PDB file of C-alpha atoms in Angstrom:
ATOM      1  CA  GLU G  17    -167.768  34.092 -32.802  1.00  0.00           C
ATOM      2  CA  ASP G  18    -169.978  33.342 -29.811  1.00  0.00           C
ATOM      3  CA  GLN G  19    -173.401  32.032 -30.568  1.00  0.00           C
ATOM      4  CA  VAL G  20    -176.212  31.863 -28.079  1.00  0.00           C
ATOM      5  CA  THR G  21    -179.543  30.460 -29.258  1.00  0.00           C
ATOM      6  CA  GLN G  22    -182.653  30.381 -27.122  1.00  0.00           C
ATOM      7  CA  SER G  23    -185.764  28.331 -27.736  1.00  0.00           C
ATOM      8  CA  PRO G  24    -188.646  28.563 -27.963  1.00  0.00           C
ATOM      9  CA  GLU G  25    -189.064  32.243 -28.848  1.00  0.00           C
ATOM     10  CA  ALA G  26    -192.361  32.323 -26.963  1.00  0.00           C
ATOM     11  CA  LEU G  27    -194.023  30.037 -24.442  1.00  0.00           C
ATOM     12  CA  ARG G  28    -197.599  30.234 -23.237  1.00  0.00           C
ATOM     13  CA  LEU G  29    -198.348  28.269 -20.082  1.00  0.00           C
ATOM     14  CA  GLN G  30    -201.325  27.667 -17.876  1.00  0.00           C
ATOM     15  CA  GLU G  31    -200.751  28.468 -14.226  1.00  0.00           C
ATOM     16  CA  GLY G  32    -199.204  25.397 -12.630  1.00  0.00           C
ATOM     17  CA  GLU G  33    -198.019  23.931 -15.953  1.00  0.00           C
ATOM     18  CA  SER G  34    -194.297  23.277 -15.597  1.00  0.00           C
ATOM     19  CA  SER G  35    -191.983  23.706 -18.585  1.00  0.00           C
ATOM     20  CA  SER G  36    -188.375  24.320 -19.640  1.00  0.00           C
ATOM     21  CA  LEU G  37    -186.542  26.934 -21.662  1.00  0.00           C
ATOM     22  CA  ASN G  38    -183.419  26.072 -23.630  1.00  0.00           C
ATOM     23  CA  CYS G  39    -180.216  28.015 -24.201  1.00  0.00           C
ATOM     24  CA  SER G  40    -177.636  26.433 -26.486  1.00  0.00           C
ATOM     25  CA  TYR G  41    -174.207  28.001 -26.881  1.00  0.00           C
ATOM     26  CA  THR G  42    -170.986  27.685 -28.816  1.00  0.00           C
ATOM     27  CA  VAL G  43    -168.099  29.378 -27.063  1.00  0.00           C
ATOM     28  CA  SER G  44    -164.548  28.513 -26.239  1.00  0.00           C
ATOM     29  CA  GLY G  45    -163.422  28.755 -22.655  1.00  0.00           C
ATOM     30  CA  LEU G  46    -166.776  29.363 -20.998  1.00  0.00           C
ATOM     31  CA  ARG G  47    -166.349  31.612 -17.962  1.00  0.00           C
ATOM     32  CA  GLY G  48    -169.983  31.693 -17.002  1.00  0.00           C
ATOM     33  CA  LEU G  49    -173.510  31.282 -18.318  1.00  0.00           C
ATOM     34  CA  PHE G  50    -175.972  33.837 -16.997  1.00  0.00           C
ATOM     35  CA  TRP G  51    -179.753  33.897 -16.811  1.00  0.00           C
ATOM     36  CA  TYR G  52    -181.669  37.150 -16.566  1.00  0.00           C
ATOM     37  CA  ARG G  53    -185.346  38.032 -16.348  1.00  0.00           C
ATOM     38  CA  GLN G  54    -186.628  41.125 -18.160  1.00  0.00           C
ATOM     39  CA  ASP G  55    -190.036  42.692 -17.607  1.00  0.00           C
ATOM     40  CA  PRO G  56    -191.491  45.074 -20.223  1.00  0.00           C
ATOM     41  CA  GLY G  57    -189.936  48.520 -20.023  1.00  0.00           C
ATOM     42  CA  LYS G  58    -187.304  47.469 -17.494  1.00  0.00           C
ATOM     43  CA  GLY G  59    -183.688  46.405 -17.511  1.00  0.00           C
ATOM     44  CA  PRO G  60    -182.661  42.756 -17.164  1.00  0.00           C
ATOM     45  CA  GLU G  61    -182.723  41.388 -13.622  1.00  0.00           C
ATOM     46  CA  PHE G  62    -179.964  38.940 -12.685  1.00  0.00           C
ATOM     47  CA  LEU G  63    -181.128  35.420 -11.770  1.00  0.00           C
ATOM     48  CA  PHE G  64    -178.283  32.870 -11.914  1.00  0.00           C
ATOM     49  CA  THR G  65    -174.709  32.211 -12.935  1.00  0.00           C
ATOM     50  CA  LEU G  66    -173.552  28.702 -13.862  1.00  0.00           C
ATOM     51  CA  TYR G  67    -169.891  27.869 -14.376  1.00  0.00           C
ATOM     52  CA  SER G  68    -169.449  24.194 -15.179  1.00  0.00           C
ATOM     53  CA  ALA G  69    -171.337  21.241 -16.598  1.00  0.00           C
ATOM     54  CA  GLY G  70    -173.509  19.527 -14.024  1.00  0.00           C
ATOM     55  CA  GLU G  71    -174.029  22.634 -11.959  1.00  0.00           C
ATOM     56  CA  GLU G  72    -177.560  23.561 -10.856  1.00  0.00           C
ATOM     57  CA  LYS G  73    -178.994  26.664  -9.190  1.00  0.00           C
ATOM     58  CA  GLU G  74    -182.496  27.222  -7.791  1.00  0.00           C
ATOM     59  CA  LYS G  75    -184.565  30.224  -6.847  1.00  0.00           C
ATOM     60  CA  GLU G  76    -188.216  29.868  -5.915  1.00  0.00           C
ATOM     61  CA  ARG G  77    -189.916  28.204  -8.904  1.00  0.00           C
ATOM     62  CA  LEU G  78    -186.875  28.505 -11.172  1.00  0.00           C
ATOM     63  CA  LYS G  79    -184.071  25.996 -11.588  1.00  0.00           C
ATOM     64  CA  ALA G  80    -181.147  26.415 -13.979  1.00  0.00           C
ATOM     65  CA  THR G  81    -178.940  23.582 -15.173  1.00  0.00           C
ATOM     66  CA  LEU G  82    -175.853  23.468 -17.388  1.00  0.00           C
ATOM     67  CA  THR G  83    -174.283  20.926 -19.746  1.00  0.00           C
ATOM     68  CA  LYS G  84    -171.293  21.372 -22.048  1.00  0.00           C
ATOM     69  CA  LYS G  85    -173.487  22.665 -24.861  1.00  0.00           C
ATOM     70  CA  GLU G  86    -176.662  24.035 -23.346  1.00  0.00           C
ATOM     71  CA  SER G  87    -178.489  25.299 -20.309  1.00  0.00           C
ATOM     72  CA  PHE G  88    -182.073  24.787 -19.269  1.00  0.00           C
ATOM     73  CA  LEU G  89    -184.261  27.025 -17.163  1.00  0.00           C
ATOM     74  CA  HIS G  90    -187.000  24.949 -15.602  1.00  0.00           C
ATOM     75  CA  ILE G  91    -190.115  26.707 -14.352  1.00  0.00           C
ATOM     76  CA  THR G  92    -192.024  24.583 -11.859  1.00  0.00           C
ATOM     77  CA  ALA G  93    -195.731  25.277 -11.244  1.00  0.00           C
ATOM     78  CA  PRO G  94    -195.501  28.788 -12.717  1.00  0.00           C
ATOM     79  CA  LYS G  95    -197.653  31.678 -11.581  1.00  0.00           C
ATOM     80  CA  PRO G  96    -198.790  34.689 -13.637  1.00  0.00           C
ATOM     81  CA  GLU G  97    -196.051  36.789 -12.002  1.00  0.00           C
ATOM     82  CA  ASP G  98    -193.460  34.558 -13.693  1.00  0.00           C
ATOM     83  CA  SER G  99    -194.511  36.080 -17.020  1.00  0.00           C
ATOM     84  CA  ALA G 100    -191.455  37.828 -18.479  1.00  0.00           C
ATOM     85  CA  THR G 101    -188.743  37.497 -21.081  1.00  0.00           C
ATOM     86  CA  TYR G 102    -185.912  35.248 -19.932  1.00  0.00           C
ATOM     87  CA  LEU G 103    -182.484  36.013 -21.348  1.00  0.00           C
ATOM     88  CA  CYS G 104    -179.444  33.777 -21.479  1.00  0.00           C
ATOM     89  CA  ALA G 105    -175.903  35.143 -21.864  1.00  0.00           C
ATOM     90  CA  VAL G 106    -172.366  33.765 -21.910  1.00  0.00           C
ATOM     91  CA  ARG G 107    -168.967  35.106 -20.989  1.00  0.00           C
ATOM     92  CA  HIS G 108    -165.784  33.478 -22.230  1.00  0.00           C
ATOM     93  CA  GLY G 109    -162.049  33.637 -21.861  1.00  0.00           C
ATOM     94  CA  GLY G 110    -160.630  36.915 -20.640  1.00  0.00           C
ATOM     95  CA  ASP G 111    -163.539  38.876 -22.028  1.00  0.00           C
ATOM     96  CA  TYR G 112    -165.894  40.668 -19.654  1.00  0.00           C
ATOM     97  CA  LYS G 113    -168.689  41.420 -22.078  1.00  0.00           C
ATOM     98  CA  LEU G 114    -171.742  39.205 -22.261  1.00  0.00           C
ATOM     99  CA  SER G 115    -173.121  37.711 -25.462  1.00  0.00           C
ATOM    100  CA  PHE G 116    -176.891  37.432 -25.216  1.00  0.00           C
ATOM    101  CA  GLY G 117    -179.485  35.232 -26.816  1.00  0.00           C
ATOM    102  CA  ALA G 118    -182.675  36.729 -28.196  1.00  0.00           C
ATOM    103  CA  GLY G 119    -184.720  35.563 -25.213  1.00  0.00           C
ATOM    104  CA  THR G 120    -187.801  33.483 -24.532  1.00  0.00           C
ATOM    105  CA  THR G 121    -191.004  35.335 -23.718  1.00  0.00           C
ATOM    106  CA  VAL G 122    -193.045  33.399 -21.183  1.00  0.00           C
ATOM    107  CA  THR G 123    -196.723  34.138 -20.603  1.00  0.00           C
ATOM    108  CA  VAL G 124    -198.467  32.386 -17.722  1.00  0.00           C
ATOM    109  CA  ARG G 125    -202.263  32.487 -17.744  1.00  0.00           C
ATOM    110  CA  ALA G 126    -204.272  32.232 -14.542  1.00  0.00           C
TER     111      ALA G 126
ATOM    112  CA  GLY J 857    -177.037  53.936  -4.554  1.00  0.00           C
ATOM    113  CA  ALA J 858    -179.007  50.721  -4.327  1.00  0.00           C
ATOM    114  CA  GLY J 859    -178.872  49.986  -8.009  1.00  0.00           C
ATOM    115  CA  VAL J 860    -177.729  51.247 -11.400  1.00  0.00           C
ATOM    116  CA  SER J 861    -179.527  54.425 -12.395  1.00  0.00           C
ATOM    117  CA  GLN J 862    -179.870  55.905 -15.869  1.00  0.00           C
ATOM    118  CA  SER J 863    -181.163  59.186 -17.180  1.00  0.00           C
ATOM    119  CA  PRO J 864    -183.186  60.246 -18.947  1.00  0.00           C
ATOM    120  CA  SER J 865    -185.632  57.336 -18.987  1.00  0.00           C
ATOM    121  CA  ASN J 866    -186.939  58.484 -22.356  1.00  0.00           C
ATOM    122  CA  LYS J 867    -185.402  60.711 -25.004  1.00  0.00           C
ATOM    123  CA  VAL J 868    -187.019  61.836 -28.237  1.00  0.00           C
ATOM    124  CA  THR J 869    -184.790  63.699 -30.653  1.00  0.00           C
ATOM    125  CA  GLU J 870    -184.682  64.767 -34.248  1.00  0.00           C
ATOM    126  CA  LYS J 871    -182.436  63.165 -36.813  1.00  0.00           C
ATOM    127  CA  GLY J 872    -179.066  64.878 -36.891  1.00  0.00           C
ATOM    128  CA  LYS J 873    -179.102  66.080 -33.277  1.00  0.00           C
ATOM    129  CA  ASP J 874    -176.606  64.950 -30.651  1.00  0.00           C
ATOM    130  CA  VAL J 875    -177.758  63.147 -27.496  1.00  0.00           C
ATOM    131  CA  GLU J 876    -176.131  62.301 -24.167  1.00  0.00           C
ATOM    132  CA  LEU J 877    -177.207  59.386 -22.013  1.00  0.00           C
ATOM    133  CA  ARG J 878    -176.069  59.073 -18.425  1.00  0.00           C
ATOM    134  CA  CYS J 879    -175.345  56.067 -16.226  1.00  0.00           C
ATOM    135  CA  ASP J 880    -174.635  56.009 -12.492  1.00  0.00           C
ATOM    136  CA  PRO J 881    -173.307  52.553 -11.484  1.00  0.00           C
ATOM    137  CA  ILE J 882    -173.644  50.695  -8.206  1.00  0.00           C
ATOM    138  CA  SER J 883    -171.311  52.158  -5.618  1.00  0.00           C
ATOM    139  CA  GLY J 884    -168.064  50.197  -5.451  1.00  0.00           C
ATOM    140  CA  HIS J 885    -168.441  48.563  -8.848  1.00  0.00           C
ATOM    141  CA  THR J 886    -165.331  49.170 -10.918  1.00  0.00           C
ATOM    142  CA  ALA J 887    -166.603  47.828 -14.233  1.00  0.00           C
ATOM    143  CA  LEU J 888    -169.245  49.557 -16.350  1.00  0.00           C
ATOM    144  CA  TYR J 889    -170.840  48.410 -19.595  1.00  0.00           C
ATOM    145  CA  TRP J 890    -173.153  49.872 -22.221  1.00  0.00           C
ATOM    146  CA  TYR J 891    -175.461  47.681 -24.283  1.00  0.00           C
ATOM    147  CA  ARG J 892    -178.118  48.435 -26.862  1.00  0.00           C
ATOM    148  CA  GLN J 893    -181.419  46.584 -27.237  1.00  0.00           C
ATOM    149  CA  SER J 894    -183.255  47.169 -30.486  1.00  0.00           C
ATOM    150  CA  LEU J 895    -186.863  46.125 -31.029  1.00  0.00           C
ATOM    151  CA  GLY J 896    -187.059  42.390 -31.454  1.00  0.00           C
ATOM    152  CA  GLN J 897    -183.310  41.911 -31.072  1.00  0.00           C
ATOM    153  CA  GLY J 898    -181.033  40.746 -28.313  1.00  0.00           C
ATOM    154  CA  LEU J 899    -178.757  42.915 -26.248  1.00  0.00           C
ATOM    155  CA  GLU J 900    -175.754  44.165 -28.221  1.00  0.00           C
ATOM    156  CA  PHE J 901    -172.520  45.068 -26.432  1.00  0.00           C
ATOM    157  CA  LEU J 902    -171.256  48.595 -27.074  1.00  0.00           C
ATOM    158  CA  ILE J 903    -168.416  49.521 -24.709  1.00  0.00           C
ATOM    159  CA  TYR J 904    -166.756  48.436 -21.454  1.00  0.00           C
ATOM    160  CA  PHE J 905    -164.845  50.419 -18.828  1.00  0.00           C
ATOM    161  CA  GLN J 906    -162.657  48.845 -16.160  1.00  0.00           C
ATOM    162  CA  GLY J 907    -160.984  51.097 -13.618  1.00  0.00           C
ATOM    163  CA  ASN J 908    -158.331  53.274 -15.210  1.00  0.00           C
ATOM    164  CA  SER J 909    -157.694  50.911 -18.116  1.00  0.00           C
ATOM    165  CA  ALA J 910    -158.394  51.906 -21.700  1.00  0.00           C
ATOM    166  CA  PRO J 911    -162.015  51.110 -22.526  1.00  0.00           C
ATOM    167  CA  ASP J 912    -162.988  48.242 -24.813  1.00  0.00           C
ATOM    168  CA  LYS J 913    -164.803  50.072 -27.633  1.00  0.00           C
ATOM    169  CA  SER J 914    -165.095  47.065 -29.906  1.00  0.00           C
ATOM    170  CA  GLY J 915    -168.896  47.120 -29.959  1.00  0.00           C
ATOM    171  CA  LEU J 916    -169.444  50.743 -30.946  1.00  0.00           C
ATOM    172  CA  PRO J 917    -171.294  50.667 -34.290  1.00  0.00           C
ATOM    173  CA  SER J 918    -169.798  53.846 -35.752  1.00  0.00           C
ATOM    174  CA  ASP J 919    -167.600  56.813 -34.922  1.00  0.00           C
ATOM    175  CA  ARG J 920    -170.734  58.782 -34.104  1.00  0.00           C
ATOM    176  CA  PHE J 921    -170.830  56.867 -30.828  1.00  0.00           C
ATOM    177  CA  SER J 922    -168.503  57.686 -27.958  1.00  0.00           C
ATOM    178  CA  ALA J 923    -168.483  57.241 -24.204  1.00  0.00           C
ATOM    179  CA  GLU J 924    -166.532  58.430 -21.244  1.00  0.00           C
ATOM    180  CA  ARG J 925    -166.365  57.600 -17.594  1.00  0.00           C
ATOM    181  CA  THR J 926    -165.339  60.326 -15.195  1.00  0.00           C
ATOM    182  CA  GLY J 927    -163.721  59.620 -11.850  1.00  0.00           C
ATOM    183  CA  GLY J 928    -164.265  55.918 -12.240  1.00  0.00           C
ATOM    184  CA  SER J 929    -167.979  56.323 -11.582  1.00  0.00           C
ATOM    185  CA  VAL J 930    -170.579  58.072 -13.747  1.00  0.00           C
ATOM    186  CA  SER J 931    -170.525  57.377 -17.481  1.00  0.00           C
ATOM    187  CA  THR J 932    -171.953  59.287 -20.421  1.00  0.00           C
ATOM    188  CA  LEU J 933    -172.744  57.749 -23.809  1.00  0.00           C
ATOM    189  CA  THR J 934    -172.863  60.328 -26.586  1.00  0.00           C
ATOM    190  CA  ILE J 935    -174.395  59.805 -29.995  1.00  0.00           C
ATOM    191  CA  GLN J 936    -173.617  62.502 -32.540  1.00  0.00           C
ATOM    192  CA  ARG J 937    -175.723  63.275 -35.597  1.00  0.00           C
ATOM    193  CA  THR J 938    -178.370  60.742 -34.588  1.00  0.00           C
ATOM    194  CA  GLN J 939    -179.975  58.552 -37.233  1.00  0.00           C
ATOM    195  CA  GLN J 940    -183.312  56.736 -37.140  1.00  0.00           C
ATOM    196  CA  GLU J 941    -181.513  53.398 -36.853  1.00  0.00           C
ATOM    197  CA  ASP J 942    -180.092  54.581 -33.521  1.00  0.00           C
ATOM    198  CA  SER J 943    -183.570  54.257 -32.000  1.00  0.00           C
ATOM    199  CA  ALA J 944    -183.296  51.615 -29.289  1.00  0.00           C
ATOM    200  CA  VAL J 945    -183.132  51.098 -25.546  1.00  0.00           C
ATOM    201  CA  TYR J 946    -179.658  51.839 -24.225  1.00  0.00           C
ATOM    202  CA  LEU J 947    -178.820  49.810 -21.138  1.00  0.00           C
ATOM    203  CA  CYS J 948    -176.004  50.348 -18.692  1.00  0.00           C
ATOM    204  CA  ALA J 949    -174.662  47.665 -16.355  1.00  0.00           C
ATOM    205  CA  SER J 950    -172.018  47.540 -13.665  1.00  0.00           C
ATOM    206  CA  SER J 951    -170.122  44.769 -11.919  1.00  0.00           C
ATOM    207  CA  GLN J 952    -167.384  44.013  -9.478  1.00  0.00           C
ATOM    208  CA  THR J 953    -164.339  42.596 -11.136  1.00  0.00           C
ATOM    209  CA  SER J 954    -163.227  40.523  -8.193  1.00  0.00           C
ATOM    210  CA  GLY J 955    -164.689  37.070  -7.783  1.00  0.00           C
ATOM    211  CA  ARG J 956    -165.550  34.389 -10.229  1.00  0.00           C
ATOM    212  CA  GLY J 957    -168.768  35.397 -11.863  1.00  0.00           C
ATOM    213  CA  ASN J 958    -168.506  39.110 -12.508  1.00  0.00           C
ATOM    214  CA  GLU J 959    -172.298  39.310 -12.525  1.00  0.00           C
ATOM    215  CA  GLN J 960    -173.530  42.388 -14.316  1.00  0.00           C
ATOM    216  CA  PHE J 961    -176.412  44.375 -12.840  1.00  0.00           C
ATOM    217  CA  PHE J 962    -178.449  46.465 -15.218  1.00  0.00           C
ATOM    218  CA  GLY J 963    -180.139  49.809 -14.979  1.00  0.00           C
ATOM    219  CA  PRO J 964    -183.655  50.504 -16.259  1.00  0.00           C
ATOM    220  CA  GLY J 965    -182.410  51.808 -19.595  1.00  0.00           C
ATOM    221  CA  THR J 966    -182.937  54.919 -21.702  1.00  0.00           C
ATOM    222  CA  ARG J 967    -185.403  54.591 -24.549  1.00  0.00           C
ATOM    223  CA  LEU J 968    -184.120  56.694 -27.450  1.00  0.00           C
ATOM    224  CA  THR J 969    -186.431  57.609 -30.294  1.00  0.00           C
ATOM    225  CA  VAL J 970    -184.988  59.406 -33.320  1.00  0.00           C
ATOM    226  CA  LEU J 971    -187.630  61.055 -35.487  1.00  0.00           C
TER     227      LEU J 971
END
Protein backbone atom coordinates (compact mmCIF):
# COMPACT_ATOMS: atom_id res chain seq x y z
CA GLU A 1 0.00 0.00 0.00
CA ASP A 2 1.20 3.51 -0.81
CA GLN A 3 2.57 5.49 2.06
CA VAL A 4 3.17 9.20 1.99
CA THR A 5 4.58 10.83 5.12
CA GLN A 6 5.06 14.55 5.50
CA SER A 7 7.16 16.30 8.10
CA PRO A 8 7.04 18.38 10.12
CA GLU A 9 3.31 18.55 10.84
CA ALA A 10 3.61 22.27 11.53
CA LEU A 11 6.25 24.89 10.82
CA ARG A 12 6.37 28.41 12.19
CA LEU A 13 8.73 30.77 10.39
CA GLN A 14 9.73 34.37 10.67
CA GLU A 15 9.34 36.35 7.47
CA GLY A 16 12.50 35.84 5.44
CA GLU A 17 13.51 32.66 7.30
CA SER A 18 14.02 29.97 4.67
CA SER A 19 13.13 26.35 5.42
CA SER A 20 12.23 23.00 3.86
CA LEU A 21 9.31 20.61 4.06
CA ASN A 22 9.78 16.87 3.60
CA CYS A 23 7.64 14.29 1.85
CA SER A 24 8.81 10.69 2.02
CA TYR A 25 7.05 8.00 0.01
CA THR A 26 6.98 4.27 -0.57
CA VAL A 27 5.37 3.38 -3.87
CA SER A 28 6.16 1.10 -6.74
CA GLY A 29 6.29 2.55 -10.21
CA LEU A 30 6.05 6.23 -9.35
CA ARG A 31 4.16 8.09 -12.07
CA GLY A 32 4.36 11.48 -10.46
CA LEU A 33 4.78 13.29 -7.16
CA PHE A 34 2.52 16.29 -6.73
CA TRP A 35 2.66 19.30 -4.44
CA TYR A 36 -0.45 21.29 -3.58
CA ARG A 37 -1.12 24.33 -1.43
CA GLN A 38 -4.35 24.50 0.59
CA ASP A 39 -5.67 27.63 2.27
CA PRO A 40 -8.28 27.34 5.06
CA GLY A 41 -11.74 26.67 3.70
CA LYS A 42 -10.53 26.16 0.13
CA GLY A 43 -9.64 23.27 -2.12
CA PRO A 44 -6.03 22.29 -2.83
CA GLU A 45 -4.25 24.44 -5.40
CA PHE A 46 -1.84 22.66 -7.75
CA LEU A 47 1.81 23.73 -7.48
CA PHE A 48 4.19 21.19 -9.05
CA THR A 49 4.55 17.74 -10.54
CA LEU A 50 7.87 15.87 -10.37
CA TYR A 51 8.46 12.65 -12.29
CA SER A 52 11.99 11.39 -11.74
CA ALA A 53 14.84 11.60 -9.26
CA GLY A 54 16.95 14.70 -9.72
CA GLU A 55 14.14 16.76 -11.14
CA GLU A 56 13.51 20.26 -9.76
CA LYS A 57 10.70 22.77 -10.29
CA GLU A 58 10.48 26.39 -9.13
CA LYS A 59 7.71 28.91 -8.70
CA GLU A 60 8.35 32.24 -7.03
CA ARG A 61 9.72 31.45 -3.56
CA LEU A 62 9.01 27.72 -3.81
CA LYS A 63 11.32 25.03 -5.15
CA ALA A 64 10.48 21.33 -5.24
CA THR A 65 13.04 18.57 -5.58
CA LEU A 66 12.75 14.79 -5.88
CA THR A 67 14.92 11.80 -4.94
CA LYS A 68 14.06 8.11 -5.15
CA LYS A 69 12.55 8.13 -1.67
CA GLU A 70 11.52 11.67 -0.86
CA SER A 71 10.71 15.14 -2.07
CA PHE A 72 11.51 18.48 -0.52
CA LEU A 73 9.65 21.74 -0.84
CA HIS A 74 12.02 24.59 -0.14
CA ILE A 75 10.57 27.96 0.81
CA THR A 76 13.06 30.77 0.27
CA ALA A 77 12.62 34.06 2.15
CA PRO A 78 8.96 33.35 2.91
CA LYS A 79 6.33 36.04 3.26
CA PRO A 80 3.15 35.93 5.38
CA GLU A 81 1.13 35.12 2.24
CA ASP A 82 3.02 31.82 1.99
CA SER A 83 1.17 30.67 5.11
CA ALA A 84 -0.89 27.61 4.15
CA THR A 85 -0.99 23.85 4.40
CA TYR A 86 1.24 22.16 1.83
CA LEU A 87 0.15 18.73 0.65
CA CYS A 88 2.21 16.08 -1.07
CA ALA A 89 0.64 13.29 -3.15
CA VAL A 90 1.84 10.41 -5.31
CA ARG A 91 0.45 8.55 -8.29
CA HIS A 92 1.77 5.15 -9.30
CA GLY A 93 1.48 2.56 -12.00
CA GLY A 94 -1.69 2.62 -14.04
CA ASP A 95 -3.66 4.18 -11.22
CA TYR A 96 -5.05 7.69 -11.62
CA LYS A 97 -5.95 8.36 -8.02
CA LEU A 98 -3.63 10.32 -5.77
CA SER A 99 -2.46 9.17 -2.36
CA PHE A 100 -1.98 12.16 -0.09
CA GLY A 101 0.13 12.88 2.93
CA ALA A 102 -1.36 14.60 5.95
CA GLY A 103 0.24 17.93 5.07
CA THR A 104 2.53 20.48 6.66
CA THR A 105 0.94 23.65 8.00
CA VAL A 106 3.26 26.60 7.50
CA THR A 107 2.77 29.86 9.39
CA VAL A 108 4.93 32.82 8.42
CA ARG A 109 5.01 35.72 10.88
CA ALA A 110 5.74 39.26 9.75
CA GLY B 1 -15.89 27.30 -16.74
CA ALA B 2 -12.58 28.58 -15.44
CA GLY B 3 -12.29 26.05 -12.68
CA VAL B 4 -14.00 23.16 -10.91
CA SER B 5 -17.19 24.26 -9.19
CA GLN B 6 -19.05 22.47 -6.41
CA SER B 7 -22.40 22.99 -4.78
CA PRO B 8 -23.57 23.53 -2.19
CA SER B 9 -20.57 25.04 -0.40
CA ASN B 10 -22.05 24.02 2.94
CA LYS B 11 -24.64 21.41 3.83
CA VAL B 12 -26.07 20.71 7.26
CA THR B 13 -28.31 17.68 7.55
CA GLU B 14 -29.80 15.43 10.16
CA LYS B 15 -28.62 11.90 10.76
CA GLY B 16 -30.49 9.48 8.54
CA LYS B 17 -31.25 11.94 5.74
CA ASP B 18 -29.93 11.58 2.20
CA VAL B 19 -27.71 14.27 0.64
CA GLU B 20 -26.56 15.05 -2.89
CA LEU B 21 -23.36 16.92 -3.66
CA ARG B 22 -22.68 18.30 -7.11
CA CYS B 23 -19.47 18.81 -9.07
CA ASP B 24 -19.00 20.64 -12.37
CA PRO B 25 -15.52 19.88 -13.78
CA ILE B 26 -13.27 22.02 -15.95
CA SER B 27 -14.52 22.05 -19.51
CA GLY B 28 -12.71 19.46 -21.62
CA HIS B 29 -11.47 17.40 -18.69
CA THR B 30 -12.47 13.78 -19.15
CA ALA B 31 -11.47 12.49 -15.73
CA LEU B 32 -13.31 13.35 -12.51
CA TYR B 33 -12.49 12.37 -8.94
CA TRP B 34 -14.14 12.62 -5.54
CA TYR B 35 -12.10 12.82 -2.35
CA ARG B 36 -13.03 13.29 1.29
CA GLN B 37 -11.08 15.36 3.81
CA SER B 38 -11.96 14.76 7.44
CA LEU B 39 -10.82 17.05 10.24
CA GLY B 40 -7.16 16.50 10.92
CA GLN B 41 -6.82 13.83 8.24
CA GLY B 42 -5.44 13.72 4.74
CA LEU B 43 -7.45 13.55 1.56
CA GLU B 44 -9.07 10.14 1.05
CA PHE B 45 -9.90 8.92 -2.45
CA LEU B 46 -13.54 7.94 -2.99
CA ILE B 47 -14.31 7.39 -6.68
CA TYR B 48 -12.93 8.07 -10.16
CA PHE B 49 -14.67 8.51 -13.52
CA GLN B 50 -12.90 8.36 -16.87
CA GLY B 51 -14.91 8.96 -20.02
CA ASN B 52 -17.38 6.17 -20.65
CA SER B 53 -15.41 3.57 -18.70
CA ALA B 54 -16.79 1.93 -15.58
CA PRO B 55 -15.93 4.07 -12.57
CA ASP B 56 -13.31 3.04 -10.03
CA LYS B 57 -15.37 2.83 -6.82
CA SER B 58 -12.65 1.27 -4.72
CA GLY B 59 -12.53 4.14 -2.23
CA LEU B 60 -16.21 4.34 -1.34
CA PRO B 61 -16.45 3.61 2.41
CA SER B 62 -19.85 1.89 2.36
CA ASP B 63 -22.79 1.08 0.13
CA ARG B 64 -24.50 4.21 1.41
CA PHE B 65 -22.21 6.16 -0.91
CA SER B 66 -22.79 6.30 -4.64
CA ALA B 67 -21.90 8.63 -7.49
CA GLU B 68 -22.82 9.16 -11.07
CA ARG B 69 -21.58 11.26 -13.91
CA THR B 70 -24.04 12.32 -16.57
CA GLY B 71 -23.02 13.13 -20.11
CA GLY B 72 -19.37 12.88 -19.24
CA SER B 73 -19.52 16.18 -17.37
CA VAL B 74 -21.39 16.98 -14.15
CA SER B 75 -21.14 14.48 -11.30
CA THR B 76 -23.32 13.91 -8.25
CA LEU B 77 -22.16 12.19 -5.07
CA THR B 78 -25.04 10.80 -3.04
CA ILE B 79 -24.86 9.74 0.58
CA GLN B 80 -27.87 7.83 1.85
CA ARG B 81 -28.90 7.57 5.50
CA THR B 82 -26.14 9.95 6.59
CA GLN B 83 -24.21 9.24 9.77
CA GLN B 84 -22.24 11.64 11.96
CA GLU B 85 -18.98 10.08 10.78
CA ASP B 86 -19.83 11.25 7.26
CA SER B 87 -19.16 14.83 8.36
CA ALA B 88 -16.23 16.05 6.28
CA VAL B 89 -15.28 18.25 3.36
CA TYR B 90 -16.02 16.53 0.06
CA LEU B 91 -13.68 17.63 -2.70
CA CYS B 92 -14.06 17.10 -6.42
CA ALA B 93 -11.18 17.26 -8.90
CA SER B 94 -10.86 16.94 -12.65
CA SER B 95 -8.00 16.30 -15.03
CA GLN B 96 -7.09 15.68 -18.61
CA THR B 97 -6.02 12.14 -19.23
CA SER B 98 -3.67 12.94 -22.06
CA GLY B 99 -0.13 13.92 -21.22
CA ARG B 100 2.28 12.72 -18.64
CA GLY B 101 1.24 14.25 -15.38
CA ASN B 102 -2.53 14.05 -15.28
CA GLU B 103 -2.55 16.96 -12.84
CA GLN B 104 -5.76 17.10 -10.86
CA PHE B 105 -7.42 20.47 -10.25
CA PHE B 106 -9.68 20.74 -7.25
CA GLY B 107 -12.89 22.56 -6.55
CA PRO B 108 -13.56 24.50 -3.34
CA GLY B 109 -15.31 21.57 -1.69
CA THR B 110 -18.62 20.98 0.07
CA ARG B 111 -18.52 21.01 3.85
CA LEU B 112 -21.01 18.42 5.11
CA THR B 113 -22.15 18.48 8.71
CA VAL B 114 -24.36 15.65 9.97
CA LEU B 115 -26.12 16.47 13.23
